[in-house]
Short mmCIF file of C-alpha atoms in Angstrom, two decimals:
data_model
loop_
_atom_site.label_atom_id
_atom_site.label_comp_id
_atom_site.label_asym_id
_atom_site.label_seq_id
_atom_site.Cartn_x
_atom_site.Cartn_y
_atom_site.Cartn_z
CA UNK A 1 -78.84 23.77 -0.80
CA UNK A 2 -76.29 24.03 1.99
CA UNK A 3 -76.41 27.02 4.35
CA UNK A 4 -72.65 26.72 4.93
CA UNK A 5 -71.48 27.35 1.36
CA UNK A 6 -71.14 31.15 1.26
CA UNK A 7 -67.95 31.50 3.38
CA UNK A 8 -66.12 28.87 1.30
CA UNK A 9 -67.24 30.48 -1.95
CA UNK A 10 -66.15 33.93 -0.81
CA UNK A 11 -62.74 32.87 0.56
CA UNK A 12 -61.84 30.77 -2.49
CA UNK A 13 -62.96 33.41 -5.00
CA UNK A 14 -61.13 36.03 -2.95
CA UNK A 15 -57.99 33.92 -3.00
CA UNK A 16 -58.16 33.58 -6.78
CA UNK A 17 -58.69 37.34 -7.09
CA UNK A 18 -55.54 37.98 -5.07
CA UNK A 19 -53.53 35.57 -7.26
CA UNK A 20 -54.63 37.41 -10.40
CA UNK A 21 -54.06 40.90 -9.00
CA UNK A 22 -50.63 39.95 -7.68
CA UNK A 23 -49.61 38.61 -11.08
CA UNK A 24 -51.07 41.59 -12.91
CA UNK A 25 -49.54 44.18 -10.59
CA UNK A 26 -46.12 42.66 -11.21
CA UNK A 27 -46.67 42.73 -14.97
CA UNK A 28 -48.27 46.20 -15.06
CA UNK A 29 -46.42 48.93 -16.91
CA UNK A 30 -45.05 51.54 -14.52
CA UNK A 31 -46.21 55.13 -15.12
CA UNK A 32 -43.36 57.34 -16.31
CA UNK A 33 -43.65 59.74 -13.37
CA UNK A 34 -43.40 56.89 -10.87
CA UNK A 35 -40.76 54.86 -12.65
CA UNK A 36 -38.18 57.20 -11.15
CA UNK A 37 -38.97 55.87 -7.70
CA UNK A 38 -37.15 52.55 -7.36
CA UNK A 39 -39.34 51.27 -4.53
CA UNK A 40 -42.67 52.28 -6.06
CA UNK A 41 -43.60 48.85 -7.39
CA UNK A 42 -43.02 46.89 -4.21
CA UNK A 43 -44.51 49.49 -1.88
CA UNK A 44 -47.67 50.04 -3.90
CA UNK A 45 -48.15 46.34 -4.56
CA UNK A 46 -47.88 45.65 -0.84
CA UNK A 47 -50.31 48.45 -0.08
CA UNK A 48 -52.89 47.17 -2.60
CA UNK A 49 -52.68 43.58 -1.35
CA UNK A 50 -52.76 44.61 2.31
CA UNK A 51 -55.77 46.90 1.81
CA UNK A 52 -57.77 44.21 0.01
CA UNK A 53 -56.90 41.47 2.50
CA UNK A 54 -57.67 43.76 5.45
CA UNK A 55 -61.11 44.43 3.98
CA UNK A 56 -61.66 40.79 3.04
CA UNK A 57 -61.01 39.62 6.62
CA UNK A 58 -62.76 42.46 8.43
CA UNK A 59 -64.14 41.12 11.71
CA UNK A 60 -67.70 42.48 11.37
CA UNK A 61 -67.86 41.39 7.74
CA UNK A 62 -66.83 37.83 8.60
CA UNK A 63 -69.31 37.67 11.46
CA UNK A 64 -72.10 38.20 8.94
CA UNK A 65 -70.47 35.96 6.35
CA UNK A 66 -70.18 32.92 8.64
CA UNK A 67 -73.81 33.01 9.72
CA UNK A 68 -75.74 30.06 8.18
CA UNK A 69 -77.54 31.42 5.13
CA UNK A 70 -78.54 30.50 1.60
CA UNK A 71 -76.22 31.22 -1.30
CA UNK A 72 -77.30 34.38 -3.12
CA UNK A 73 -77.24 35.35 -6.77
CA UNK A 74 -74.19 35.97 -8.91
CA UNK A 75 -75.02 39.68 -9.14
CA UNK A 76 -75.17 40.10 -5.37
CA UNK A 77 -71.80 38.42 -4.87
CA UNK A 78 -70.30 40.27 -7.83
CA UNK A 79 -71.20 43.57 -6.15
CA UNK A 80 -69.34 42.50 -3.01
CA UNK A 81 -66.25 41.63 -5.07
CA UNK A 82 -66.52 44.92 -6.97
CA UNK A 83 -66.20 46.71 -3.69
CA UNK A 84 -63.45 44.41 -2.45
CA UNK A 85 -61.34 44.85 -5.60
CA UNK A 86 -61.55 48.63 -5.19
CA UNK A 87 -60.67 48.63 -1.49
CA UNK A 88 -57.27 50.17 -2.22
CA UNK A 89 -55.64 52.80 -4.43
CA UNK A 90 -56.01 50.42 -7.38
CA UNK A 91 -58.82 50.99 -9.89
CA UNK A 92 -60.23 48.63 -12.53
CA UNK A 93 -62.31 49.57 -15.54
CA UNK A 94 -65.54 47.65 -16.16
CA UNK A 95 -64.01 45.33 -18.78
CA UNK A 96 -61.05 44.48 -16.56
CA UNK A 97 -63.38 43.83 -13.63
CA UNK A 98 -65.47 41.53 -15.83
CA UNK A 99 -62.36 39.63 -16.86
CA UNK A 100 -61.12 39.42 -13.27
CA UNK A 101 -64.43 37.95 -12.09
CA UNK A 102 -64.53 35.50 -15.02
CA UNK A 103 -61.03 34.22 -14.17
CA UNK A 104 -61.91 33.90 -10.48
CA UNK A 105 -65.09 31.95 -11.03
CA UNK A 106 -63.77 29.62 -13.72
CA UNK A 107 -60.66 28.77 -11.68
CA UNK A 108 -62.65 27.86 -8.59
CA UNK A 109 -65.23 25.98 -10.66
CA UNK A 110 -62.42 23.85 -12.09
CA UNK A 111 -61.08 23.17 -8.59
CA UNK A 112 -64.51 22.10 -7.29
CA UNK A 113 -64.98 19.76 -10.26
CA UNK A 114 -61.58 18.11 -9.73
CA UNK A 115 -61.79 17.62 -5.96
CA UNK A 116 -61.31 13.86 -5.35
CA UNK A 117 -63.68 14.01 -2.35
CA UNK A 118 -66.25 16.66 -1.39
CA UNK A 119 -64.33 17.25 1.85
CA UNK A 120 -61.26 18.22 -0.17
CA UNK A 121 -62.98 21.53 -0.93
CA UNK A 122 -61.82 22.49 2.56
CA UNK A 123 -58.21 21.64 1.60
CA UNK A 124 -58.60 23.84 -1.50
CA UNK A 125 -59.77 26.63 0.82
CA UNK A 126 -56.75 26.07 3.08
CA UNK A 127 -54.43 26.33 0.06
CA UNK A 128 -55.93 29.73 -0.68
CA UNK A 129 -55.64 30.73 2.98
CA UNK A 130 -51.98 29.62 3.10
CA UNK A 131 -51.21 31.82 0.09
CA UNK A 132 -53.08 34.78 1.59
CA UNK A 133 -51.05 34.41 4.79
CA UNK A 134 -47.89 34.52 2.71
CA UNK A 135 -49.02 37.78 1.09
CA UNK A 136 -49.23 39.47 4.53
CA UNK A 137 -46.48 37.58 6.35
CA UNK A 138 -44.70 40.87 7.15
CA UNK A 139 -47.81 42.59 8.53
CA UNK A 140 -48.70 41.03 11.93
CA UNK A 141 -51.97 42.93 12.41
CA UNK A 142 -53.43 41.64 9.14
CA UNK A 143 -51.94 38.20 9.69
CA UNK A 144 -53.87 37.90 12.96
CA UNK A 145 -57.11 38.61 11.07
CA UNK A 146 -56.35 35.79 8.62
CA UNK A 147 -55.43 33.41 11.46
CA UNK A 148 -58.74 34.13 13.18
CA UNK A 149 -60.59 33.20 9.99
CA UNK A 150 -58.50 30.03 9.81
CA UNK A 151 -59.66 29.07 13.29
CA UNK A 152 -63.29 29.68 12.35
CA UNK A 153 -62.97 27.51 9.24
CA UNK A 154 -61.44 24.66 11.26
CA UNK A 155 -64.02 24.96 14.04
CA UNK A 156 -67.04 25.09 11.72
CA UNK A 157 -66.11 22.81 8.83
CA UNK A 158 -63.84 20.02 10.09
CA UNK A 159 -66.66 18.38 12.14
CA UNK A 160 -68.99 18.22 9.10
CA UNK A 161 -69.89 14.80 7.69
CA UNK A 162 -69.13 13.58 4.16
CA UNK A 163 -72.81 14.07 3.30
CA UNK A 164 -72.73 17.71 4.40
CA UNK A 165 -69.64 18.36 2.28
CA UNK A 166 -71.36 16.68 -0.66
CA UNK A 167 -74.27 19.10 -0.24
CA UNK A 168 -71.80 22.02 -0.18
CA UNK A 169 -70.21 20.73 -3.39
CA UNK A 170 -73.60 20.39 -5.10
CA UNK A 171 -74.53 23.92 -4.03
CA UNK A 172 -71.31 25.27 -5.54
CA UNK A 173 -71.79 23.36 -8.80
CA UNK A 174 -75.35 24.69 -9.11
CA UNK A 175 -73.95 28.21 -8.67
CA UNK A 176 -71.34 27.62 -11.42
CA UNK A 177 -73.39 25.49 -13.82
CA UNK A 178 -74.16 28.24 -16.38
CA UNK A 179 -70.64 29.69 -16.46
CA UNK A 180 -68.67 28.54 -19.52
CA UNK A 181 -66.02 31.22 -20.03
CA UNK A 182 -62.98 30.04 -21.97
CA UNK A 183 -59.66 30.73 -20.23
CA UNK A 184 -56.41 30.59 -22.18
CA UNK A 185 -54.48 28.69 -19.47
CA UNK A 186 -57.10 25.95 -19.38
CA UNK A 187 -57.34 25.79 -23.18
CA UNK A 188 -53.55 25.50 -23.57
CA UNK A 189 -53.39 22.78 -20.93
CA UNK A 190 -56.23 20.98 -22.77
CA UNK A 191 -58.40 20.80 -19.67
CA UNK A 192 -61.13 22.96 -21.25
CA UNK A 193 -62.98 22.50 -24.54
CA UNK A 194 -63.67 25.27 -27.04
CA UNK A 195 -67.26 25.50 -25.75
CA UNK A 196 -66.01 26.47 -22.29
CA UNK A 197 -66.74 23.14 -20.61
CA UNK A 198 -64.04 21.38 -18.61
CA UNK A 199 -62.48 18.03 -19.47
CA UNK A 200 -62.49 15.72 -16.46
CA UNK A 201 -59.51 13.33 -16.28
CA UNK A 202 -59.91 9.54 -16.35
CA UNK A 203 -56.55 8.99 -14.65
CA UNK A 204 -54.65 10.26 -11.66
CA UNK A 205 -54.67 9.91 -7.87
CA UNK A 206 -57.75 8.50 -6.20
CA UNK A 207 -59.46 9.90 -3.12
CA UNK A 208 -57.65 9.08 0.11
CA UNK A 209 -58.67 5.63 1.43
CA UNK A 210 -59.94 4.43 -1.96
CA UNK A 211 -58.61 1.26 -3.62
CA UNK A 212 -57.43 1.30 -7.22
CA UNK A 213 -60.27 -0.06 -9.40
CA UNK A 214 -59.87 -2.96 -11.81
CA UNK A 215 -60.42 -5.96 -9.60
CA UNK A 216 -63.46 -8.07 -8.65
CA UNK A 217 -63.22 -10.33 -5.60
CA UNK A 218 -65.73 -13.02 -4.76
CA UNK A 219 -66.22 -14.35 -1.23
CA UNK A 220 -67.82 -17.44 0.20
CA UNK A 221 -70.58 -17.44 2.80
CA UNK A 222 -67.93 -17.72 5.50
CA UNK A 223 -66.21 -14.59 4.24
CA UNK A 224 -63.25 -16.32 2.62
CA UNK A 225 -62.05 -15.00 -0.73
CA UNK A 226 -62.57 -17.67 -3.38
CA UNK A 227 -62.00 -15.88 -6.67
CA UNK A 228 -60.34 -12.77 -8.07
CA UNK A 229 -60.95 -11.28 -11.53
CA UNK A 230 -59.27 -8.40 -13.35
CA UNK A 231 -60.96 -5.98 -15.75
CA UNK A 232 -59.87 -3.00 -17.83
CA UNK A 233 -60.64 0.37 -16.22
CA UNK A 234 -59.76 2.64 -19.18
CA UNK A 235 -57.43 4.83 -17.15
CA UNK A 236 -54.29 4.92 -15.05
CA UNK A 237 -55.28 5.44 -11.42
CA UNK A 238 -52.93 5.64 -8.45
CA UNK A 239 -53.56 5.53 -4.72
CA UNK A 240 -53.46 8.82 -2.86
CA UNK A 241 -50.10 9.16 -1.06
CA UNK A 242 -51.71 10.39 2.18
CA UNK A 243 -54.48 12.65 3.42
CA UNK A 244 -53.87 16.38 3.50
CA UNK A 245 -53.71 18.23 6.80
CA UNK A 246 -56.87 19.96 8.04
CA UNK A 247 -54.92 21.86 10.69
CA UNK A 248 -53.78 25.47 10.49
CA UNK A 249 -50.24 24.34 9.70
CA UNK A 250 -49.48 21.27 7.64
CA UNK A 251 -49.07 19.87 4.16
CA UNK A 252 -52.30 19.92 2.15
CA UNK A 253 -51.05 17.30 -0.37
CA UNK A 254 -53.70 18.39 -2.88
CA UNK A 255 -52.47 21.10 -5.25
CA UNK A 256 -55.87 22.51 -6.20
CA UNK A 257 -56.21 26.07 -4.96
CA UNK A 258 -52.52 26.94 -5.26
CA UNK A 259 -51.39 29.85 -7.44
CA UNK A 260 -51.50 28.83 -11.11
CA UNK A 261 -50.17 32.27 -12.10
CA UNK A 262 -46.85 31.81 -10.28
CA UNK A 263 -45.32 31.00 -13.68
CA UNK A 264 -45.76 34.10 -15.81
CA UNK A 265 -47.88 33.51 -18.90
CA UNK A 266 -50.66 35.56 -20.53
CA UNK A 267 -54.21 34.78 -19.47
CA UNK A 268 -57.15 35.60 -21.71
CA UNK A 269 -60.86 34.97 -21.37
CA UNK A 270 -63.34 34.48 -24.20
CA UNK A 271 -67.07 34.02 -24.33
CA UNK A 272 -67.80 30.53 -25.62
CA UNK A 273 -70.11 30.16 -28.61
CA UNK A 274 -72.83 28.51 -26.54
CA UNK A 275 -72.68 31.25 -23.94
CA UNK A 276 -72.96 33.95 -26.59
CA UNK A 277 -75.95 32.33 -28.23
CA UNK A 278 -77.72 31.70 -24.97
CA UNK A 279 -77.06 35.28 -23.88
CA UNK A 280 -78.42 36.69 -27.12
CA UNK A 281 -81.64 34.71 -26.84
CA UNK A 282 -82.14 35.12 -23.11
CA UNK A 283 -85.16 37.28 -22.30
CA UNK A 284 -85.02 39.50 -19.28
CA UNK A 285 -87.30 38.13 -16.58
CA UNK A 286 -89.26 41.02 -15.16
CA UNK A 287 -91.19 38.89 -12.67
CA UNK A 288 -90.55 39.79 -9.01
CA UNK A 289 -87.62 37.89 -7.57
CA UNK A 290 -88.57 36.43 -4.16
CA UNK A 291 -84.90 36.54 -3.13
CA UNK A 292 -84.44 40.20 -4.04
CA UNK A 293 -85.23 41.47 -0.55
CA UNK A 294 -82.98 38.89 1.06
CA UNK A 295 -80.15 39.73 -1.33
CA UNK A 296 -80.60 43.39 -0.45
CA UNK A 297 -80.41 42.54 3.23
CA UNK A 298 -77.27 40.51 2.59
CA UNK A 299 -75.57 43.38 0.79
CA UNK A 300 -76.61 45.81 3.52
CA UNK A 301 -75.07 43.60 6.18
CA UNK A 302 -71.96 42.54 4.28
CA UNK A 303 -71.12 45.92 2.76
CA UNK A 304 -72.02 47.74 5.95
CA UNK A 305 -69.45 45.61 7.73
CA UNK A 306 -66.57 46.54 5.45
CA UNK A 307 -64.94 49.34 7.41
CA UNK A 308 -61.86 50.75 5.72
CA UNK A 309 -59.68 53.84 5.81
CA UNK A 310 -58.79 55.91 2.76
CA UNK A 311 -55.09 56.32 2.02
CA UNK A 312 -53.74 59.74 2.98
CA UNK A 313 -52.64 60.47 -0.59
CA UNK A 314 -55.75 59.90 -2.67
CA UNK A 315 -53.99 61.12 -5.79
CA UNK A 316 -51.68 58.12 -5.78
CA UNK A 317 -54.34 55.81 -7.23
CA UNK A 318 -53.51 53.96 -10.39
CA UNK A 319 -55.47 51.86 -12.87
CA UNK A 320 -54.75 48.18 -13.46
CA UNK A 321 -55.57 46.75 -16.87
CA UNK A 322 -56.10 42.99 -17.14
CA UNK A 323 -55.76 43.19 -20.91
CA UNK A 324 -52.61 43.59 -23.00
CA UNK A 325 -53.68 47.02 -24.29
CA UNK A 326 -56.34 49.64 -23.60
CA UNK A 327 -57.80 48.93 -27.04
CA UNK A 328 -58.37 45.27 -26.14
CA UNK A 329 -60.03 46.35 -22.91
CA UNK A 330 -62.42 48.69 -24.73
CA UNK A 331 -63.23 46.03 -27.33
CA UNK A 332 -63.98 43.47 -24.60
CA UNK A 333 -66.36 45.88 -22.89
CA UNK A 334 -68.26 46.55 -26.13
CA UNK A 335 -68.46 42.90 -27.20
CA UNK A 336 -69.57 41.50 -23.85
CA UNK A 337 -73.29 40.53 -23.89
CA UNK A 338 -75.36 42.91 -21.79
CA UNK A 339 -77.01 40.00 -19.97
CA UNK A 340 -73.60 38.93 -18.62
CA UNK A 341 -72.65 42.36 -17.30
CA UNK A 342 -72.82 42.87 -13.53
CA UNK A 343 -72.37 46.62 -13.52
CA UNK A 344 -75.53 47.50 -11.55
CA UNK A 345 -77.94 45.66 -9.32
CA UNK A 346 -81.44 47.04 -9.77
CA UNK A 347 -83.36 46.44 -6.57
CA UNK A 348 -86.25 48.55 -5.35
CA UNK A 349 -85.25 49.64 -1.88
CA UNK A 350 -87.74 52.36 -0.97
CA UNK A 351 -89.63 50.29 1.62
CA UNK A 352 -88.82 48.71 4.97
CA UNK A 353 -86.08 51.21 5.79
CA UNK A 354 -86.37 50.40 9.48
CA UNK A 355 -85.68 46.73 8.89
CA UNK A 356 -82.77 47.69 6.63
CA UNK A 357 -81.21 50.27 8.92
CA UNK A 358 -77.68 49.69 7.72
CA UNK A 359 -78.71 50.05 4.08
CA UNK A 360 -80.65 53.21 4.88
CA UNK A 361 -77.52 54.59 6.50
CA UNK A 362 -75.51 53.79 3.39
CA UNK A 363 -78.10 55.33 1.06
CA UNK A 364 -78.38 58.39 3.28
CA UNK A 365 -74.79 59.27 2.52
CA UNK A 366 -75.67 60.00 -1.10
CA UNK A 367 -76.60 63.49 -2.20
CA UNK A 368 -79.45 64.34 -4.55
CA UNK A 369 -77.07 64.33 -7.49
CA UNK A 370 -76.16 60.69 -6.84
CA UNK A 371 -72.66 61.56 -5.61
CA UNK A 372 -71.56 60.72 -2.07
CA UNK A 373 -72.22 63.49 0.41
CA UNK A 374 -69.14 65.01 2.08
CA UNK A 375 -68.18 62.82 5.04
CA UNK A 376 -65.10 61.78 6.92
CA UNK A 377 -62.37 60.50 4.65
CA UNK A 378 -62.54 56.71 4.29
CA UNK A 379 -62.55 54.14 1.54
CA UNK A 380 -66.15 53.27 2.21
CA UNK A 381 -67.26 56.56 0.64
CA UNK A 382 -65.68 55.72 -2.68
CA UNK A 383 -66.82 52.10 -2.62
CA UNK A 384 -70.39 52.92 -1.65
CA UNK A 385 -70.64 54.81 -4.93
CA UNK A 386 -70.99 51.40 -6.55
CA UNK A 387 -74.41 51.15 -4.96
CA UNK A 388 -75.77 54.19 -6.81
CA UNK A 389 -77.86 51.88 -8.99
CA UNK A 390 -80.06 50.93 -6.05
#
């Protein structure tokens, strides 16, 4: 397992989340009372995207994120993205949040699987970063935060060897190996089977610096070529045009990680048959998880570092639905297997409060009733309510 995987996983999943929210915000029905305001859509969309990106690239948060550490469980990361998605006036119901996370994870899983070389995962990350920069191109203060993260990615990851990138790729694939959610875009493009597993192509561009297969050359002891044979390769491979740029500015060449929602089309997710069956027969493991304490420490550090400010008009919040209708959203919530729901992380956190000072501070802000105690107005209050299951 690579200790450098977490930042790449977070940035790429965050980029996919922003693609989906941008597409959905543009397609969202406008409330009747706000439809009268011609600039409501653009202003609120910009505010939502800016708030989420500001939180995503918070300096203290990234300092903790970039520290070498093991990759934690899906539930721990899901909690971080729950908070991130609600870092603005936008609100998502549980079913929509489930669908959002499914789309994020399946999209990045597909990109990792299709990377010609392990190192190209960094180019996929840069594609996401380029798109994020475009979202905040008119907001210099946020843009500087993104640029700083860019510099950290280049400084930390460009010197890594091919073997280290291969370990990162294996760590990501282990994280994604049990996720087989069917996505309508992938199904329509015939890159995903009905069981939720992806179809890997047997044709296309080769990794940069790789020769097209189909030829066997024999050499003499002196190194002179004496014979050349051809064989069928069962596919149509082409040489890579050139290597993508690993600098802050440049052409990435590879298209993985770009916005696949730029062309408007409906996106649905479905539990595959194998996933449903496995979920129904999965028994809850009540044995102590040795990583539970470390995951708790991770959440304390990461979520403690997300400092945000609440919008002045808290009544301006609106709900975004990732389904066509509210009825579909309710049906999806009911039909989703309980084992695949990430609503609450149940971790016993009554001990070692001194070693978890930041978490103790977070928990101390809750009243006896489980509601946040009255504090200064900031987004953290609302988002910390997600931790009430601790």
